[in-house]
Amino acid sequence: MGRVFYKQIILNFISFFEYWSIIGEGENMKQKVKLVSVGHYLPEKILTNADLEKMVDTSDEWITQRTGIKERRIASSGETAATMGVMAAKDALQKAGLSADDIDIIICATITGDYQTPSTSCLIQKELAAKKAFAFDISAACSGFIYGLDIAEKYIASDPSKRVLIVATEKLSSVTDWKDRVTCVLFGDGAGAAIVEASNDSSGILRSELNSNGDNYDLLIIKAGGSKNPASQLTLEQSQHFLEMQGNEVFKNAVTDMKNAAVKVVECSGWNKDDIKLLIPHQANIRIIEAIRKRLKLKKDQVYINLHKIGNTSASTIPIALSQALEESRIQKGDKIVLVSFGAGFTSAGMTIEW
Ligand code: COA
């Protein structure tokens, strides 16, 4: 009896050990997913703070002090979210040495798509002639690029043969009320794109943290044009097709949510502040970025900022900044990178990547 009992205990111990070895192996064997290339596109037209002084009751001094923005790009009338997205995608394909035939999935993050339907990703797919790719849009406002990366990572983890093109593109000038000084000084147009595939070494996405809080949906909103308030004479008269914002409340939530998301992914990755080569935050306001930098105890050169030249391009800010940082050789293989964002919804997201 005693011998059988001890034998059972030993067998239980062995199966427990085997179970944890398999789980542990599973963690280590998790397919890593990497960004092969990042591209961007910016329209030629530059709108400076001096130009805005002629349009609304504002000043270069106020805009610079309160936001950090000096100028932003504005799309021409012929340019749209899709056409800019195509340009950014072509840049990413060319940098990766790939063609549109190599893409299996196109995810487009935008809140200013060309149409309510069809999706902007389908227009991009057509223009690229990415015949074998299926395409869909996501609406996560300024967090859209990180949401898209996270979806791509999970998809490739389950089918490592797939390659995903993520395009973030915004023509915010088309939903900006150029008479509202609170919003019109903030936004700009542009697009960024990344190609994502299975990694064959230690490089790739490490951790991601996505959050949404619909309680505050009405603090940053385009009220009309959807099924709740379809376009009408009244909605036009009341300027409800423009982006409206409760700036102060958005600001407070952005600081808290971006700080939390950044701290969480950095801690979960087991990194300390000196490990981080570059933080690439959503470029909405220099004071928000400074608050996050201080919370993470980073030096100024550990944070990438292009806000002064480009303004807030919603979903596009992070891939544009990533693309520029790579072009400027601010990121090298093996570097530890943190992305963090906040946007309408509210949505927020953080991600760590070993390049
Ligand atoms: N020029 C001059 N004065 C302006 C102005 C402008 N462009 N915009 C607002 N003001 C005025 C306001 O009317 C107000 O005047 P009052 O005190 O006489 O009423 C004063 O400046 C302060 O306004 P307030 O809204 O409190 O300013 P702020 O310091 O919060 O800065 C934002 C405003 C919009 C720059 C800031 O709230 C912000 O960046 N919010 C978050 C934006 C954001 O991240 N949005 C997108 C998220 S993805």
Coordinates of C-alpha atoms and ligand atoms in Angstrom, one line a residue:
M1 CA 0.0 0.0 0.0
G2 CA 2.7 2.4 1.1
R3 CA 4.8 1.6 -2.0
V4 CA 1.8 2.3 -4.3
F5 CA 1.2 5.6 -2.6
Y6 CA 4.8 6.8 -3.0
K7 CA 4.8 5.6 -6.6
Q8 CA 1.6 7.7 -7.3
I9 CA 3.2 10.8 -5.7
I10 CA 6.3 10.4 -7.9
L11 CA 4.1 10.0 -11.0
N12 CA 2.1 13.1 -10.1
F13 CA 5.3 15.0 -9.6
I14 CA 6.7 13.9 -13.0
S15 CA 3.5 14.9 -14.9
F16 CA 3.4 18.3 -13.0
F17 CA 7.0 18.8 -14.2
E18 CA 6.2 17.8 -17.7
Y19 CA 3.2 20.2 -17.8
W20 CA 5.3 23.2 -16.8
S21 CA 8.1 22.2 -19.2
I22 CA 5.6 22.3 -22.0
I23 CA 4.0 25.6 -20.9
G24 CA 7.5 27.1 -20.5
E25 CA 8.5 25.8 -23.9
G26 CA 5.3 27.3 -25.3
E27 CA 6.2 30.7 -24.0
N28 CA 9.8 30.5 -25.3
M29 CA 8.6 29.1 -28.6
K30 CA 6.0 31.8 -29.2
Q31 CA 6.4 33.0 -32.8
K32 CA 7.9 36.5 -32.6
V33 CA 6.6 39.0 -35.2
K34 CA 8.8 41.8 -36.5
L35 CA 8.4 45.1 -38.4
V36 CA 10.4 44.5 -41.6
S37 CA 10.1 48.1 -42.8
V38 CA 8.3 51.3 -42.1
G39 CA 7.5 54.0 -44.6
H40 CA 5.6 57.3 -44.6
Y41 CA 4.2 60.0 -46.8
L42 CA 3.6 63.7 -46.0
P43 CA 1.8 66.2 -48.3
E44 CA 3.8 69.1 -49.6
K45 CA 1.8 72.0 -48.4
I46 CA 3.0 73.4 -45.0
L47 CA 0.6 75.4 -42.8
T48 CA 2.6 77.4 -40.3
N49 CA 1.4 79.0 -37.0
A50 CA 1.9 82.4 -38.8
D51 CA -0.6 81.2 -41.4
L52 CA -3.1 80.3 -38.7
E53 CA -2.7 83.7 -37.1
K54 CA -4.3 85.1 -40.2
M55 CA -7.2 82.6 -40.0
V56 CA -8.3 82.5 -36.3
D57 CA -7.7 84.5 -33.1
T58 CA -4.4 82.8 -32.1
S59 CA -0.7 83.4 -31.9
D60 CA 2.5 81.5 -32.7
E61 CA 3.4 82.0 -29.0
W62 CA 0.2 80.4 -27.7
I63 CA 0.3 77.5 -30.0
T64 CA 4.0 76.8 -29.4
Q65 CA 3.8 77.1 -25.6
R66 CA 0.5 75.1 -25.2
T67 CA 1.1 72.4 -27.8
G68 CA 4.7 72.5 -29.1
I69 CA 3.5 72.6 -32.7
K70 CA 5.1 75.1 -35.2
E71 CA 3.7 73.8 -38.5
R72 CA 1.7 70.9 -40.0
R73 CA 1.2 69.4 -43.5
I74 CA -2.1 69.8 -45.3
A75 CA -3.2 67.5 -48.2
S76 CA -4.2 68.9 -51.5
S77 CA -7.8 68.6 -52.7
G78 CA -6.8 65.6 -54.9
E79 CA -5.2 63.8 -52.0
T80 CA -7.2 61.5 -49.8
A81 CA -6.6 59.1 -46.9
A82 CA -6.3 56.3 -49.6
T83 CA -3.9 58.1 -51.9
M84 CA -1.6 59.1 -49.0
G85 CA -1.9 55.6 -47.6
V86 CA -0.8 54.1 -51.0
M87 CA 2.3 56.4 -51.0
A88 CA 3.3 55.4 -47.5
A89 CA 2.7 51.7 -48.4
K90 CA 4.9 52.0 -51.5
D91 CA 7.6 53.5 -49.4
A92 CA 7.4 50.6 -46.9
L93 CA 7.4 48.0 -49.7
Q94 CA 10.4 49.6 -51.5
K95 CA 12.4 49.8 -48.2
A96 CA 11.6 46.1 -47.6
G97 CA 12.5 45.1 -51.2
L98 CA 9.0 43.6 -51.5
S99 CA 6.2 43.9 -54.0
A100 CA 2.4 44.1 -53.5
D101 CA 2.2 40.4 -54.5
D102 CA 4.1 39.6 -51.2
I103 CA 1.3 41.0 -49.0
D104 CA -1.4 38.7 -47.6
I105 CA -3.4 41.1 -45.4
I106 CA -3.9 44.9 -45.5
I107 CA -5.1 46.6 -42.3
C108 CA -5.9 50.3 -42.6
A109 CA -6.2 52.4 -39.4
T110 CA -8.1 55.6 -40.1
I111 CA -10.9 57.9 -38.9
T112 CA -10.9 59.9 -42.1
G113 CA -11.4 57.1 -44.7
D114 CA -12.4 58.1 -48.2
Y115 CA -15.9 56.7 -47.8
Q116 CA -18.2 55.4 -45.1
T117 CA -18.0 52.2 -47.2
P118 CA -16.1 50.6 -48.9
S119 CA -13.1 50.4 -46.6
T120 CA -10.1 52.6 -47.3
S121 CA -8.0 49.4 -47.1
C122 CA -9.8 48.0 -50.2
L123 CA -9.0 51.2 -52.1
I124 CA -5.4 50.8 -51.1
Q125 CA -5.4 47.1 -52.1
K126 CA -6.8 48.1 -55.6
E127 CA -4.2 50.8 -56.1
L128 CA -1.3 48.6 -55.0
A129 CA -2.7 45.7 -57.1
A130 CA -2.2 43.5 -54.0
K131 CA -4.3 40.8 -55.7
K132 CA -4.0 38.1 -53.1
A133 CA -4.5 40.3 -50.0
F134 CA -7.7 40.6 -48.0
A135 CA -8.2 44.0 -46.5
F136 CA -10.1 45.7 -43.7
D137 CA -10.2 49.0 -41.8
I138 CA -10.0 49.5 -38.0
S139 CA -11.3 52.5 -36.2
A140 CA -9.3 53.2 -33.0
A141 CA -8.4 56.8 -33.7
C142 CA -4.9 57.8 -32.6
S143 CA -4.3 54.3 -31.2
G144 CA -5.1 52.7 -34.6
F145 CA -1.5 51.9 -35.6
I146 CA -0.7 50.0 -32.4
Y147 CA -4.1 48.2 -32.5
G148 CA -3.3 47.2 -36.1
L149 CA 0.2 45.9 -35.1
D150 CA -1.3 43.9 -32.3
I151 CA -3.9 42.3 -34.6
A152 CA -1.2 41.5 -37.1
E153 CA 1.0 40.0 -34.5
K154 CA -1.7 37.7 -33.2
Y155 CA -2.7 36.7 -36.8
I156 CA 0.9 35.9 -37.8
A157 CA 1.4 34.0 -34.5
S158 CA -1.3 31.6 -35.7
D159 CA -0.1 31.5 -39.3
P160 CA 3.6 32.5 -39.6
S161 CA 3.4 32.2 -43.4
K162 CA 1.4 35.5 -43.6
R163 CA 2.8 38.9 -44.2
V164 CA 0.7 42.0 -43.2
L165 CA 0.8 45.6 -44.4
I166 CA -0.5 48.0 -41.8
V167 CA -1.4 51.5 -43.2
A168 CA -2.3 54.4 -40.9
T169 CA -3.6 57.4 -42.9
E170 CA -5.4 60.5 -42.0
K171 CA -6.7 63.6 -43.8
L172 CA -7.8 65.4 -40.7
S173 CA -8.0 68.7 -42.6
S174 CA -11.2 67.3 -44.1
V175 CA -12.9 67.1 -40.6
T176 CA -11.3 70.2 -39.1
D177 CA -13.4 73.3 -38.4
W178 CA -11.0 76.0 -39.6
K179 CA -13.0 78.5 -37.6
D180 CA -12.4 76.7 -34.3
R181 CA -9.1 77.9 -32.8
V182 CA -9.1 75.1 -30.1
T183 CA -8.8 72.3 -32.7
C184 CA -7.6 73.8 -36.0
V185 CA -4.1 74.5 -34.6
L186 CA -3.5 70.9 -33.6
F187 CA -4.1 68.7 -36.6
G188 CA -2.3 67.8 -39.8
D189 CA -2.4 65.2 -42.6
G190 CA -0.1 62.3 -43.5
A191 CA 0.3 58.6 -43.6
G192 CA 2.6 55.8 -42.3
A193 CA 2.9 52.1 -43.1
A194 CA 4.6 49.1 -41.8
I195 CA 5.2 45.6 -43.1
V196 CA 5.0 42.9 -40.5
E197 CA 6.1 39.2 -40.8
A198 CA 7.3 36.3 -38.7
S199 CA 10.7 36.9 -37.1
N200 CA 13.5 34.4 -37.5
D201 CA 15.6 35.7 -34.6
S202 CA 15.1 37.6 -31.3
S203 CA 13.8 40.8 -32.9
G204 CA 10.1 41.5 -32.8
I205 CA 7.1 42.7 -30.8
L206 CA 7.5 41.8 -27.1
R207 CA 4.5 43.1 -25.2
S208 CA 1.4 45.0 -26.0
E209 CA -1.3 46.6 -23.9
L210 CA -4.6 47.8 -25.5
N211 CA -7.3 49.7 -23.6
S212 CA -10.6 51.2 -24.4
N213 CA -13.0 53.3 -22.3
G214 CA -16.2 54.2 -24.0
D215 CA -17.5 56.2 -21.0
N216 CA -15.9 59.3 -22.4
Y217 CA -16.9 58.8 -26.1
D218 CA -18.3 62.3 -26.4
L219 CA -15.2 64.2 -25.4
L220 CA -13.6 63.8 -28.8
I221 CA -16.1 63.2 -31.4
I222 CA -17.5 63.9 -34.9
K223 CA -21.2 64.0 -34.2
A224 CA -22.8 63.8 -37.6
G225 CA -22.4 61.6 -40.7
G226 CA -23.0 58.3 -39.0
S227 CA -26.2 56.4 -38.3
K228 CA -27.1 58.3 -35.2
N229 CA -27.0 61.7 -36.9
P230 CA -27.1 61.2 -40.7
A231 CA -26.0 64.1 -42.8
S232 CA -28.7 66.7 -43.1
Q233 CA -29.2 70.4 -43.6
L234 CA -29.3 70.9 -39.9
T235 CA -26.1 68.9 -39.1
L236 CA -24.3 71.0 -41.8
E237 CA -25.6 74.3 -40.3
Q238 CA -24.5 73.2 -36.8
S239 CA -21.0 72.2 -38.1
Q240 CA -21.4 68.7 -36.7
H241 CA -19.3 67.1 -39.4
F242 CA -16.1 68.5 -37.7
L243 CA -14.0 67.0 -35.0
E244 CA -15.1 68.5 -31.6
M245 CA -13.0 68.2 -28.5
Q246 CA -13.1 69.0 -24.8
G247 CA -9.4 69.9 -24.8
N248 CA -8.7 69.9 -21.0
E249 CA -10.5 66.6 -20.3
V250 CA -8.8 64.9 -23.2
F251 CA -5.5 66.2 -22.0
K252 CA -5.9 64.8 -18.5
N253 CA -7.0 61.4 -19.7
A254 CA -4.2 61.3 -22.4
V255 CA -1.5 61.9 -19.7
T256 CA -2.9 59.2 -17.3
D257 CA -3.7 56.5 -19.9
M258 CA -0.5 56.9 -21.9
K259 CA 1.6 56.8 -18.7
N260 CA -0.2 53.7 -17.5
A261 CA 0.1 51.9 -20.9
A262 CA 3.8 52.8 -21.2
V263 CA 4.7 51.7 -17.7
K264 CA 2.9 48.5 -18.0
V265 CA 4.5 47.3 -21.2
V266 CA 8.0 48.4 -20.0
E267 CA 7.6 46.5 -16.7
C268 CA 6.1 43.4 -18.4
S269 CA 9.1 43.3 -20.7
G270 CA 11.4 43.4 -17.7
W271 CA 13.1 46.5 -19.0
N272 CA 14.5 49.4 -17.0
K273 CA 14.7 53.0 -18.1
D274 CA 18.3 52.7 -19.4
D275 CA 17.4 49.7 -21.6
I276 CA 15.0 51.9 -23.7
K277 CA 16.7 53.3 -26.8
L278 CA 13.7 55.3 -28.0
L279 CA 10.2 56.1 -26.9
I280 CA 7.9 56.9 -29.8
P281 CA 4.8 58.5 -28.3
H282 CA 1.6 59.7 -30.1
Q283 CA 2.4 63.2 -31.1
A284 CA -0.5 65.3 -29.7
N285 CA 1.0 67.8 -27.3
I286 CA 4.5 68.4 -26.1
R287 CA 3.3 68.7 -22.5
I288 CA 1.7 65.2 -22.7
I289 CA 4.9 63.8 -24.1
E290 CA 7.0 65.5 -21.4
A291 CA 4.8 64.1 -18.6
I292 CA 5.3 60.6 -20.0
R293 CA 9.0 61.1 -20.4
K294 CA 9.3 62.2 -16.7
R295 CA 7.2 59.3 -15.4
L296 CA 9.4 56.8 -17.3
K297 CA 12.5 58.8 -16.0
L298 CA 13.9 59.0 -19.6
K299 CA 16.4 61.5 -20.9
K300 CA 15.3 63.9 -23.6
D301 CA 17.3 62.0 -26.3
Q302 CA 15.4 58.8 -25.5
V303 CA 12.2 60.3 -26.9
Y304 CA 11.4 60.9 -30.5
I305 CA 9.6 64.1 -31.3
N306 CA 8.5 65.5 -34.7
L307 CA 5.3 67.2 -33.4
H308 CA 6.7 70.7 -34.1
K309 CA 7.0 69.9 -37.8
I310 CA 4.0 67.7 -38.4
G311 CA 1.3 68.3 -35.7
N312 CA -1.2 65.6 -34.7
T313 CA -2.0 63.3 -37.6
S314 CA -4.0 60.8 -35.4
A315 CA -3.3 57.2 -36.3
S316 CA -0.4 58.2 -38.5
T317 CA 1.8 60.0 -35.9
I318 CA 3.6 56.8 -34.7
P319 CA 4.4 55.2 -38.0
I320 CA 5.5 58.5 -39.5
A321 CA 7.8 59.1 -36.4
L322 CA 9.1 55.5 -36.6
S323 CA 9.9 55.9 -40.3
Q324 CA 11.7 59.2 -39.7
A325 CA 13.6 57.8 -36.7
L326 CA 14.8 54.8 -38.9
E327 CA 15.8 57.2 -41.7
E328 CA 17.8 59.3 -39.2
S329 CA 19.5 56.1 -37.9
R330 CA 18.1 56.7 -34.4
I331 CA 17.1 53.0 -34.3
Q332 CA 19.6 50.1 -34.9
K333 CA 19.1 46.3 -34.8
G334 CA 18.7 45.1 -31.3
D335 CA 17.4 48.4 -29.9
K336 CA 14.6 48.4 -27.4
I337 CA 11.7 50.6 -28.6
V338 CA 8.5 51.7 -26.8
L339 CA 5.3 52.9 -28.6
V340 CA 2.5 54.5 -26.7
S341 CA -0.7 56.2 -27.9
F342 CA -4.0 57.7 -26.9
G343 CA -7.1 58.7 -28.9
A344 CA -10.8 59.2 -29.3
G345 CA -13.0 56.4 -27.8
F346 CA -11.1 56.7 -25.5
T347 CA -8.5 54.2 -26.7
S348 CA -4.9 53.9 -25.5
A349 CA -2.1 51.4 -26.3
G350 CA 1.5 50.6 -25.5
M351 CA 3.9 48.2 -27.2
T352 CA 7.5 47.2 -26.7
I353 CA 9.6 46.0 -29.7
E354 CA 13.1 44.7 -29.9
W355 CA 14.3 45.9 -33.3
Ligands
COA1 N1 -5.1 80.3 -29.4 C1 -5.2 81.1 -28.4 N2 -6.0 80.9 -27.3 C2 -6.6 79.7 -27.3 C3 -6.5 78.7 -28.4 C4 -5.7 79.1 -29.5 N3 -5.5 78.3 -30.5 N4 -7.2 77.7 -28.0 C5 -7.8 77.9 -26.9 N5 -7.4 79.1 -26.4 C6 -7.8 79.8 -25.2 C7 -9.1 79.3 -24.6 O1 -10.2 79.9 -25.3 C8 -9.0 79.6 -23.2 O2 -9.3 81.0 -23.0 P1 -10.1 81.5 -21.7 O3 -9.2 81.2 -20.6 O4 -10.2 83.0 -22.0 O5 -11.4 80.8 -21.7 C9 -7.5 79.4 -22.9 O6 -6.8 79.5 -24.2 C10 -7.1 78.1 -22.2 O7 -7.9 77.1 -22.9 P2 -7.7 75.6 -22.5 O8 -8.5 74.8 -23.4 O9 -7.8 75.5 -21.0 O10 -6.1 75.4 -22.9 P3 -5.2 74.2 -22.7 O11 -4.0 74.6 -21.9 O12 -6.0 73.0 -22.1 O13 -4.7 73.8 -24.1 C11 -5.2 72.3 -25.8 C12 -5.7 73.5 -25.1 C13 -6.2 71.9 -26.9 C14 -3.9 72.6 -26.5 C15 -5.0 71.1 -24.8 O14 -6.1 71.0 -24.0 C16 -4.7 69.8 -25.4 O15 -3.7 69.6 -26.0 N6 -5.6 68.9 -25.2 C17 -5.4 67.5 -25.7 C18 -5.4 67.5 -27.2 C19 -5.2 66.1 -27.7 O16 -4.4 65.4 -27.3 N7 -6.1 65.8 -28.6 C20 -6.1 64.6 -29.4 C21 -6.0 63.4 -28.6 S1 -5.4 62.3 -29.6

